[in-house]
Amino acid sequence: MRFGYFDDGTREYVIETPRTPYPWINYLGTEDFFSLISHTAGGYCFYRDARFRRILRYRYNNVPADAGGRYLYIRDGDDVWTPSWMPMKSELATYQCRHGLGTTRITGARNGVTAEMLFVVPLGETAEIQQLTLTNTSVHTKELRLFSFVEFCLWNAWDDQTNFQRNFSTGEVEVDGSLIIHKTEYRERRNHFAVFGVNAPVAGFDTDRETFLGLYNGFHEPEAVLEGSPRNSVASGWAPVGSHCLEVSLAPGESRQFVFVLGYVENPVDRKWESPGVVNKERARALMARFDSPQHVADAVAELRDYWSEMLGTYTLASPDERLDRMVNIWNPYQCMVTFNMSRSASYFESGIGRGMGFRDSNQDLLGFVHLVPERARQRIIDIASTQFADGSAYHQYQPLTKKGNHDIGSGFNDDPLWLIAGVAAYIKETGDFAILEEDVSFDNNPDDSASLFEHLKRSFHFTLSNLGPHGLPLIGRADWNDCLNLNCFSEAPDEPYQTTANREGRTAESLFIAGQFVHVAPDFAALADHMGFSDESAAALIHAQDMERAVLDHGWDGEWFLRAYDFFGNKVGSRECEEGRIFIESQGYCVMAGIGVDDGKALRALDAVKEHLDSGYGIVLNQPAYSRYHVELGEISSYPPGYKENAGIFCHNNPWVMIAETRVGRGDRAFEYYKKLAPAYLEEMSDVHRTEPYVYSQMVAGKDAIRHGEAKNSWLTGTAAWNYVAIAHHMLGVRPEFEGLRVSPCIGPEIPGFTVTRKCRGATYVIRVTNSLRHPEPRLAVNGEAIQGTLLPYAPVGTTVTVDCVT
Ligand code: GLC
Ligand code: GLC
């Protein structure tokens, strides 16, 4: 069942009913100011850091779901309704929500009035613009009263939801004409405030929640609105809100537009005040002036559209499959941008207070976005690397506002360091910017302890080598990619966090995943070392990789597939000898991606075992059989009921590793089959089962052991976005940058008989026409009409366009 449709022309998903199976959200903002907005206008916004600079309050796991957002109440006679359906839930004559690239448009109509709300965070601004277009479609004059509404968060979102003894007394606002200023804590150490303004005179306002709603009322029964008049309340402590009241008279057929601006403003410390106790509003006024007319909003929307067109023009696909085109051209890169910006911090499943930027996550997110914003990827790499420790290990997370490592989580996830090599290699392949390797980058943000970025990579690589276990395989530490495989944790106490508890500090538990990862990044590391002139380091890296491969084949092959790990006691994890958890996906995907067992048939066997034991109608599950009870020696993985999350859920992030592995052994048809099971555009028809947004990937789909098999959770912020992009764009469609040239090597099976990829890279444009006849073991390429040897195109001069014909 569908709840909307894709409008590829406008690059929007159009939701046709507010009763979607879950709130379907969008993200507004590109750099510093971000909004989460659901199809019923729920959600919140923040400046840079969802924990420390939260602008609107949002109550997670609320009843009803998704209550709280930016609402507009329309009072028409005695009737009160909201065009976003929530919170009034009055029946609407029409309803539509268009989530697009950085814009959301919600339109509702009732009793001969149509209200369209356009939400956008313009480029370069720290504000959410809410433009209302109100039209009288009836034959009578309409006398309407409008009440805007937002509820402010007292900045620190954690404190805001926990420290009530303090924060019920700190709230402060100022009202100046049509400007509502939220200035809690501005009197002391903050030099920022929020402004909520509108480009029209107001008939009144409210800023105190209790006065506006009534103490025992929900958002659907605001007393001020139901009684028809604002109370001009000025919040003092408790809960500051922003509500403007506008009086509008509309002749039949008449339309009017209003622009509301919800902004974040910082003042220089010495210019905080206009007069004692009165906020200096110069910058707020300037912001309002920039959006004082619909034309300015239209310009901002057009500018954003061009920004996206330009960016998405870096890689475009024309194929006979429109679902594939819309994934590759629009929605998958869009989600990659969001994961790049948010990491795992703020979504409808991540509260914005728990996690900052993941070391591992951010490096992987970069893989999906590096070609779109290389300069920002460069900065991101430096930020991440600056949190690394001198011994090569890494903080697991850092806070986006301070860019400092997060002490609460600390380090000890032994896969983390190697992801930095993958991220940097991807960046250099895309840009050719080898100079980044010579950048001076500190360790643990200590300016007195720094080294070149290359040295950081070297320490990453050697971190693995200095942390090998009894079988010569990498020690897992607290966990590897799978946060829930906690082999040193041994937790028996309910409140111990699995991720940071190590009740046994052993040097025995080993990871086949990290082994595969090591072999996978080694050639890139060696190439970079070579480039730096360190040929001994380079040669040694390749030998280390061979040794690791040997260790995998000698100690990590279970007969039909790769083991997953050795536990603390040296017992096998992911072996046919195990009672539960006999086979895992991660090591099959990563070891084969690394090329292990490709020559001797082991890779094929491992992938066939994945098909046989792990595949399901909705994707590949993480392990089988699911753990049916808690295994103290395995940790969190066995804490989940069978079929959910890391315990045999379809953990979508790792499925693309198997897709890429399938292309590695030449089975493009199987890779594409897996691809279609997960790609949201192919799941639109089963939205009632899947439940999350049909335009973005979710982290997890309930596996075959779960009662709710096929139901997705944790949409948006997941490495699934970047990795699926890499799988389809680089490996199935087969166009990917390498250090020395652009590789063209499609492997997608017969379902896509031909396609054209237009790829911009390092200043040149490549128009690649593929005839996918599947007749040649190696694709045959002609460049500007001339056949070439092999599948690597040398990079063309800046400004040129190269036509490539490729026949498979
Ligand atoms: C979550 C984490 C990621 C981890 C994965 C598997 O998605 O963000 O870092 O690799 O779970 O546990
Ligand atoms: C839990 C989740 C995992 C996530 C981790 C983050 O372990 O199962 O997916 O990566 O928390 O801390």
PDB file of C-alpha atoms and ligand atoms in Angstrom, residues 344 350 355 360-361 396-397 409 413 481-484 486 498-499 636 640 645-646 651 699 714, ligand 2:
ATOM      1  CA  ARG A 344      23.789   9.521  14.206  1.00  0.00           C
ATOM      2  CA  GLU A 350      18.008   9.412  17.762  1.00  0.00           C
ATOM      3  CA  ARG A 355      25.407  10.612  20.368  1.00  0.00           C
ATOM      4  CA  ARG A 360      33.530   5.113  12.375  1.00  0.00           C
ATOM      5  CA  ASP A 361      30.162   6.431  11.216  1.00  0.00           C
ATOM      6  CA  HIS A 396      34.425   6.532  19.347  1.00  0.00           C
ATOM      7  CA  GLN A 397      32.531   9.817  19.083  1.00  0.00           C
ATOM      8  CA  ILE A 409      32.219   6.738  25.484  1.00  0.00           C
ATOM      9  CA  PHE A 413      36.413   0.033  19.354  1.00  0.00           C
ATOM     10  CA  TRP A 481      31.714  -2.482  13.435  1.00  0.00           C
ATOM     11  CA  ASN A 482      29.083  -4.459  15.262  1.00  0.00           C
ATOM     12  CA  ASP A 483      28.655  -2.355  18.390  1.00  0.00           C
ATOM     13  CA  CYS A 484      26.823  -5.223  20.012  1.00  0.00           C
ATOM     14  CA  ASN A 486      30.950  -7.212  23.130  1.00  0.00           C
ATOM     15  CA  TYR A 498      27.393  -2.732  26.906  1.00  0.00           C
ATOM     16  CA  GLN A 499      29.535  -0.339  24.928  1.00  0.00           C
ATOM     17  CA  GLU A 636      24.503  -6.896  23.633  1.00  0.00           C
ATOM     18  CA  TYR A 640      17.824  -8.264  21.546  1.00  0.00           C
ATOM     19  CA  LYS A 645      18.672  -5.077  15.469  1.00  0.00           C
ATOM     20  CA  GLU A 646      22.021  -6.857  15.601  1.00  0.00           C
ATOM     21  CA  PHE A 651      20.815  -4.594   9.541  1.00  0.00           C
ATOM     22  CA  GLN A 699      18.987   1.156   9.696  1.00  0.00           C
ATOM     23  CA  ASN A 714      15.649   3.907  12.607  1.00  0.00           C
TER      24      ASN A 714
HETATM   25  C1  GLC B   2      23.093  -0.177  20.408  1.00  0.00           C
HETATM   26  C2  GLC B   2      22.520  -0.505  19.054  1.00  0.00           C
HETATM   27  C3  GLC B   2      23.518  -0.283  17.972  1.00  0.00           C
HETATM   28  C4  GLC B   2      24.135   1.070  18.109  1.00  0.00           C
HETATM   29  C5  GLC B   2      24.665   1.309  19.510  1.00  0.00           C
HETATM   30  C6  GLC B   2      25.167   2.721  19.644  1.00  0.00           C
HETATM   31  O1  GLC B   2      24.110  -1.047  20.698  1.00  0.00           O
HETATM   32  O2  GLC B   2      22.059  -1.813  18.966  1.00  0.00           O
HETATM   33  O3  GLC B   2      22.900  -0.427  16.718  1.00  0.00           O
HETATM   34  O4  GLC B   2      25.168   1.190  17.196  1.00  0.00           O
HETATM   35  O5  GLC B   2      23.660   1.091  20.450  1.00  0.00           O
HETATM   36  O6  GLC B   2      25.678   3.028  20.872  1.00  0.00           O
END
